[in-house]
Amino acid sequence: MHETVTWSEDNCPRSPRFDDVYRSRNGGLLQAQTVFLGGCQLPHRWSAAPQFCILETGFGLGLNFLATWHMWQSDPQRCTRLHYVAIEAYPVPAADLLRSVQALDPPNPALVALAAELAVAWSGLRPGLQNFEFANGAVRLTLAIGEVLPMLQQLTCVADAIYLDGFNPVKNPEMWSQTTLEAVAAHCRPGSVLASYSVAAPVRRVLSGAGFVVKRCPGIPPKWQRLEARFEPAVR
Ligand SMILES: C[S@@+](CC[C@H](N)C(=O)[O-])C[C@H]1O[C@@H](n2cnc3c(N)ncnc32)[C@H](O)[C@@H]1O
C-alpha cells in the first residue's frame, strides 16, 4: 500500500492527492476524542452492550480507530465486542501509521503500542473486504479497501455509530455526495448516531434528506463547530 503522505516540520500529515491534511494541525488525538468519540457519545453509548458497531468513511492513518480501541480498552463498562468497519481507497504505508502516533504531542505510548499491532495486520492488506482481530478477538476491524460507494454497497453491517471523515468536501466530494450519504444511511437503524468535523451546508442538507436529525455543536480550534446527527427516518 503506497499512498504518499507528506509530513510538515511540525509533523502534520498531508495528502498530496487531495491537497488536504489528514487531521487537525493542532491536536489530531483531541479531534478524534472530541469530534468523533465525543460526537457519538462514546463510551456511554456502548456501555455494557454485547456488541457495538462503528462505521467510518476514510480510515486514513487509523487515528480514530486507535483512539476508539484505546477508549474501549480503558473503559470498565465497555461493550463485550467492538466491531469497527472502515472504508479506505488509498491505504498509506505502515510506516506512516506508526509515525502518525509517534508524532503525537504529548507522547502517547499506549496508542503507539496499539499502532504496532495494527501495523503487523496492515502488512497483509489487499483490495476488498478483510477482517483483523485484536484483544483476543473482542475488537474486530473490517477494512473495506476500495472506493467508498461500492464498498458501502458491499458491506452488510448495521452501524450503531458512524464517523464521517473524508477530506474537505470541496476537495473530496465523493465522500460526501448524496449517493454516498444515502448509502451510509442504509447501514443505520433508528437511533444510530453520526459524527463529523464538517458542518458544510450541503452535507447537513443531504444528511437531513437521508433521514438524520442534524445539529451543529461547539467544536475545537481551528474548527469552531462540529456535527452530530441521529438517524430518525420517521421524523422527516
Ligand atoms: C481525513 S482522512 C481520514 C483520517 C482518518 N479517519 C484517521 O483517523 O486518520 C480521509 C481519508 O479518506 C480517504 N478517501 C478519500 N476519498 C475516498 C474515496 N472516494 N473512497 C474511499 N476513501 C477515500 C482518503 O484516502 C483518506 O485516507
CSV table of C-alpha atoms and ligand atoms in Angstrom, one decimal:
chain,number,residue,atom,x,y,z
A,1,MET,CA,0.0,0.0,0.0
A,2,HIS,CA,1.8,3.0,-1.3
A,3,GLU,CA,-0.3,6.2,-0.9
A,4,THR,CA,2.1,9.1,-0.4
A,5,VAL,CA,1.8,11.1,2.9
A,6,THR,CA,3.9,14.2,3.3
A,7,TRP,CA,4.8,15.4,6.8
A,8,SER,CA,5.3,19.1,7.7
A,9,GLU,CA,8.1,20.3,10.0
A,10,ASP,CA,5.6,20.2,12.9
A,11,ASN,CA,4.6,16.6,12.0
A,12,CYS,CA,1.2,17.3,10.4
A,13,PRO,CA,0.3,14.6,7.8
A,14,ARG,CA,-0.9,15.8,4.4
A,15,SER,CA,-2.3,14.1,1.3
A,16,PRO,CA,-0.7,15.4,-1.9
A,17,ARG,CA,-3.6,13.6,-3.8
A,18,PHE,CA,-6.3,15.7,-2.1
A,19,ASP,CA,-4.1,18.7,-1.0
A,20,ASP,CA,-5.6,18.4,2.5
A,21,VAL,CA,-4.5,17.4,6.0
A,22,TYR,CA,-5.4,14.0,7.5
A,23,ARG,CA,-6.2,15.7,10.7
A,24,SER,CA,-6.4,18.9,12.6
A,25,ARG,CA,-3.0,20.6,12.7
A,26,ASN,CA,-3.1,21.3,16.4
A,27,GLY,CA,-4.3,18.2,18.0
A,28,GLY,CA,-5.3,15.1,16.0
A,29,LEU,CA,-6.0,13.0,19.0
A,30,LEU,CA,-8.1,15.7,20.6
A,31,GLN,CA,-10.0,15.9,17.4
A,32,ALA,CA,-10.6,12.1,17.4
A,33,GLN,CA,-11.7,12.2,21.0
A,34,THR,CA,-13.9,15.3,20.8
A,35,VAL,CA,-15.4,15.2,17.3
A,36,PHE,CA,-15.8,11.5,16.7
A,37,LEU,CA,-15.9,9.7,20.0
A,38,GLY,CA,-17.5,12.6,21.9
A,39,GLY,CA,-19.8,13.3,18.9
A,40,CYS,CA,-21.1,9.7,19.1
A,41,GLN,CA,-21.4,9.9,22.9
A,42,LEU,CA,-18.8,7.2,23.5
A,43,PRO,CA,-18.0,5.5,25.7
A,44,HIS,CA,-21.5,6.0,27.2
A,45,ARG,CA,-23.4,4.5,24.2
A,46,TRP,CA,-21.6,1.2,24.2
A,47,SER,CA,-21.9,0.8,27.9
A,48,ALA,CA,-22.5,-2.9,28.8
A,49,ALA,CA,-23.7,-3.7,25.3
A,50,PRO,CA,-22.9,-7.2,24.0
A,51,GLN,CA,-21.7,-5.7,20.7
A,52,PHE,CA,-21.2,-2.2,19.2
A,53,CYS,CA,-20.5,-1.5,15.6
A,54,ILE,CA,-18.8,1.7,14.3
A,55,LEU,CA,-18.7,2.5,10.5
A,56,GLU,CA,-16.0,5.0,9.4
A,57,THR,CA,-15.7,6.6,5.9
A,58,GLY,CA,-11.9,7.3,5.5
A,59,PHE,CA,-9.6,5.1,7.6
A,60,GLY,CA,-6.6,7.2,6.7
A,61,LEU,CA,-3.9,6.9,9.3
A,62,GLY,CA,-6.1,5.0,11.6
A,63,LEU,CA,-6.0,7.5,14.4
A,64,ASN,CA,-9.8,7.4,15.0
A,65,PHE,CA,-9.7,3.6,15.2
A,66,LEU,CA,-6.7,3.6,17.6
A,67,ALA,CA,-8.4,6.3,19.8
A,68,THR,CA,-11.6,4.2,19.8
A,69,TRP,CA,-9.8,0.9,20.6
A,70,HIS,CA,-7.8,2.7,23.4
A,71,MET,CA,-11.0,4.1,24.9
A,72,TRP,CA,-12.7,0.7,24.7
A,73,GLN,CA,-9.6,-0.9,26.4
A,74,SER,CA,-9.7,1.7,29.2
A,75,ASP,CA,-13.4,1.5,29.9
A,76,PRO,CA,-14.6,-0.9,32.6
A,77,GLN,CA,-18.2,-0.6,31.2
A,78,ARG,CA,-17.0,-1.4,27.6
A,79,CYS,CA,-19.2,-3.5,25.2
A,80,THR,CA,-18.2,-7.1,25.0
A,81,ARG,CA,-17.3,-6.9,21.4
A,82,LEU,CA,-16.3,-3.9,19.3
A,83,HIS,CA,-16.7,-4.1,15.5
A,84,TYR,CA,-15.0,-1.3,13.7
A,85,VAL,CA,-15.7,-1.2,9.9
A,86,ALA,CA,-13.7,1.3,7.9
A,87,ILE,CA,-13.5,2.2,4.2
A,88,GLU,CA,-10.3,3.4,2.5
A,89,ALA,CA,-9.5,3.7,-1.2
A,90,TYR,CA,-5.9,4.8,-0.8
A,91,PRO,CA,-4.1,2.9,2.1
A,92,VAL,CA,-1.0,4.5,3.4
A,93,PRO,CA,2.3,2.6,4.2
A,94,ALA,CA,2.5,1.0,7.6
A,95,ALA,CA,5.4,3.4,8.4
A,96,ASP,CA,3.0,6.3,8.2
A,97,LEU,CA,0.5,4.6,10.5
A,98,LEU,CA,3.3,4.3,13.1
A,99,ARG,CA,4.7,7.8,12.5
A,100,SER,CA,1.2,9.2,13.0
A,101,VAL,CA,1.1,8.1,16.6
A,102,GLN,CA,4.8,8.5,17.3
A,103,ALA,CA,4.4,12.2,16.3
A,104,LEU,CA,1.6,12.9,18.9
A,105,ASP,CA,2.3,15.7,21.3
A,106,PRO,CA,2.1,14.9,24.2
A,107,PRO,CA,3.5,11.4,23.6
A,108,ASN,CA,1.0,8.5,23.9
A,109,PRO,CA,2.8,5.2,24.5
A,110,ALA,CA,-0.5,3.3,24.7
A,111,LEU,CA,-1.5,4.3,21.2
A,112,VAL,CA,2.0,3.6,19.9
A,113,ALA,CA,1.6,0.0,21.2
A,114,LEU,CA,-1.8,-0.4,19.6
A,115,ALA,CA,-0.5,1.0,16.3
A,116,ALA,CA,2.3,-1.5,16.3
A,117,GLU,CA,-0.3,-4.3,16.4
A,118,LEU,CA,-2.2,-2.6,13.6
A,119,ALA,CA,0.9,-2.3,11.5
A,120,VAL,CA,1.5,-6.1,11.7
A,121,ALA,CA,-2.0,-6.8,10.4
A,122,TRP,CA,-1.6,-4.0,7.8
A,123,SER,CA,1.3,-5.7,6.1
A,124,GLY,CA,-1.2,-8.3,4.6
A,125,LEU,CA,-3.6,-5.7,3.3
A,126,ARG,CA,-5.2,-6.1,-0.2
A,127,PRO,CA,-8.2,-4.6,-2.0
A,128,GLY,CA,-11.7,-5.7,-1.0
A,129,LEU,CA,-13.0,-6.7,2.5
A,130,GLN,CA,-10.9,-8.2,5.1
A,131,ASN,CA,-11.1,-8.8,8.9
A,132,PHE,CA,-8.5,-8.4,11.6
A,133,GLU,CA,-8.9,-9.3,15.2
A,134,PHE,CA,-7.3,-7.7,18.2
A,135,ALA,CA,-7.7,-8.1,22.0
A,136,ASN,CA,-8.2,-11.8,21.7
A,137,GLY,CA,-11.0,-11.4,19.2
A,138,ALA,CA,-13.0,-8.8,21.2
A,139,VAL,CA,-12.0,-6.0,18.8
A,140,ARG,CA,-12.7,-6.8,15.1
A,141,LEU,CA,-11.6,-4.4,12.4
A,142,THR,CA,-13.2,-4.9,9.0
A,143,LEU,CA,-11.2,-2.9,6.4
A,144,ALA,CA,-13.0,-2.2,3.1
A,145,ILE,CA,-10.2,-1.3,0.7
A,146,GLY,CA,-11.8,0.4,-2.3
A,147,GLU,CA,-13.9,3.3,-3.5
A,148,VAL,CA,-16.4,4.5,-0.8
A,149,LEU,CA,-19.7,3.8,-2.7
A,150,PRO,CA,-19.1,0.3,-4.0
A,151,MET,CA,-17.6,-0.6,-0.6
A,152,LEU,CA,-20.7,0.7,1.2
A,153,GLN,CA,-22.9,-1.3,-1.2
A,154,GLN,CA,-20.8,-4.4,-0.5
A,155,LEU,CA,-20.9,-4.1,3.3
A,156,THR,CA,-23.7,-5.7,5.3
A,157,CYS,CA,-23.1,-4.2,8.8
A,158,VAL,CA,-25.7,-2.3,10.8
A,159,ALA,CA,-23.8,0.6,12.5
A,160,ASP,CA,-24.6,1.9,15.9
A,161,ALA,CA,-22.3,4.9,15.3
A,162,ILE,CA,-20.8,6.5,12.2
A,163,TYR,CA,-17.7,8.6,11.8
A,164,LEU,CA,-17.7,10.6,8.5
A,165,ASP,CA,-14.1,11.6,8.0
A,166,GLY,CA,-13.4,12.2,4.3
A,167,PHE,CA,-11.2,15.2,3.4
A,168,ASN,CA,-12.7,18.6,2.9
A,169,PRO,CA,-16.0,18.2,0.9
A,170,VAL,CA,-14.9,20.7,-1.6
A,171,LYS,CA,-11.7,18.7,-2.4
A,172,ASN,CA,-13.1,15.2,-1.8
A,173,PRO,CA,-16.8,15.4,-3.0
A,174,GLU,CA,-17.3,11.6,-3.5
A,175,MET,CA,-17.1,11.1,0.3
A,176,TRP,CA,-20.0,13.5,0.9
A,177,SER,CA,-22.3,13.1,-2.1
A,178,GLN,CA,-26.0,12.4,-1.8
A,179,THR,CA,-25.5,8.9,-3.1
A,180,THR,CA,-22.7,8.2,-0.6
A,181,LEU,CA,-24.5,9.5,2.4
A,182,GLU,CA,-27.7,7.7,1.4
A,183,ALA,CA,-25.6,4.5,1.2
A,184,VAL,CA,-24.3,5.3,4.7
A,185,ALA,CA,-27.9,5.7,5.9
A,186,ALA,CA,-28.7,2.3,4.6
A,187,HIS,CA,-26.3,0.9,7.3
A,188,CYS,CA,-28.2,2.7,10.1
A,189,ARG,CA,-31.0,1.7,12.4
A,190,PRO,CA,-33.3,4.2,14.1
A,191,GLY,CA,-31.2,5.8,16.9
A,192,SER,CA,-27.8,5.3,15.2
A,193,VAL,CA,-25.6,8.3,15.8
A,194,LEU,CA,-23.2,10.0,13.4
A,195,ALA,CA,-20.3,12.5,13.9
A,196,SER,CA,-18.2,14.6,11.6
A,197,TYR,CA,-15.9,17.6,11.7
A,198,SER,CA,-17.7,19.0,8.6
A,199,VAL,CA,-20.7,21.2,9.2
A,200,ALA,CA,-20.9,22.3,5.5
A,201,ALA,CA,-24.4,23.3,4.5
A,202,PRO,CA,-24.6,20.7,1.6
A,203,VAL,CA,-23.5,17.9,4.0
A,204,ARG,CA,-26.1,18.9,6.5
A,205,ARG,CA,-28.8,19.2,3.8
A,206,VAL,CA,-28.0,15.7,2.3
A,207,LEU,CA,-27.9,14.1,5.8
A,208,SER,CA,-31.3,15.6,6.7
A,209,GLY,CA,-32.7,14.3,3.4
A,210,ALA,CA,-31.3,10.8,4.1
A,211,GLY,CA,-33.2,10.7,7.5
A,212,PHE,CA,-30.8,12.2,10.0
A,213,VAL,CA,-31.7,14.8,12.6
A,214,VAL,CA,-28.6,17.1,12.4
A,215,LYS,CA,-27.2,19.6,14.8
A,216,ARG,CA,-24.1,21.8,15.0
A,217,CYS,CA,-22.2,21.7,18.2
A,218,PRO,CA,-19.3,23.8,19.6
A,219,GLY,CA,-16.1,22.4,18.0
A,220,ILE,CA,-12.4,22.7,18.9
A,221,PRO,CA,-9.9,25.1,17.3
A,222,PRO,CA,-9.3,25.6,14.4
A,223,LYS,CA,-12.9,24.4,13.7
A,224,TRP,CA,-15.5,26.2,15.8
A,225,GLN,CA,-18.3,23.8,15.0
A,226,ARG,CA,-18.7,20.1,14.6
A,227,LEU,CA,-21.6,17.9,13.5
A,228,GLU,CA,-23.7,15.4,15.4
A,229,ALA,CA,-26.6,13.6,13.9
A,230,ARG,CA,-29.1,10.9,14.8
A,231,PHE,CA,-30.8,8.6,12.4
A,232,GLU,CA,-34.6,9.1,12.8
A,233,PRO,CA,-36.1,8.4,9.5
A,234,ALA,CA,-39.7,8.7,10.8
A,235,VAL,CA,-39.1,12.3,12.0
A,236,ARG,CA,-38.5,13.6,8.4
B,1,LIG,C1,-9.3,12.9,6.6
B,1,LIG,S1,-8.6,11.4,6.0
B,1,LIG,C2,-9.2,10.2,7.3
B,1,LIG,C3,-8.4,10.3,8.6
B,1,LIG,C4,-8.7,9.1,9.4
B,1,LIG,N1,-10.0,8.9,9.8
B,1,LIG,C5,-7.8,9.0,10.6
B,1,LIG,O1,-8.2,8.7,11.8
B,1,LIG,O2,-6.5,9.0,10.4
B,1,LIG,C6,-9.7,11.0,4.7
B,1,LIG,C7,-9.5,9.6,4.1
B,1,LIG,O3,-10.5,9.4,3.1
B,1,LIG,C8,-9.9,8.6,2.1
B,1,LIG,N2,-10.7,8.8,0.9
B,1,LIG,C9,-10.8,9.9,0.1
B,1,LIG,N3,-11.6,9.7,-1.0
B,1,LIG,C10,-12.0,8.4,-0.9
B,1,LIG,C11,-12.9,7.6,-1.7
B,1,LIG,N4,-13.5,8.1,-2.8
B,1,LIG,N5,-13.2,6.3,-1.3
B,1,LIG,C12,-12.6,5.8,-0.1
B,1,LIG,N6,-11.7,6.5,0.7
B,1,LIG,C13,-11.5,7.8,0.3
B,1,LIG,C14,-8.5,9.2,2.0
B,1,LIG,O4,-7.6,8.4,1.3
B,1,LIG,C15,-8.2,9.5,3.4
B,1,LIG,O5,-7.4,8.5,3.9
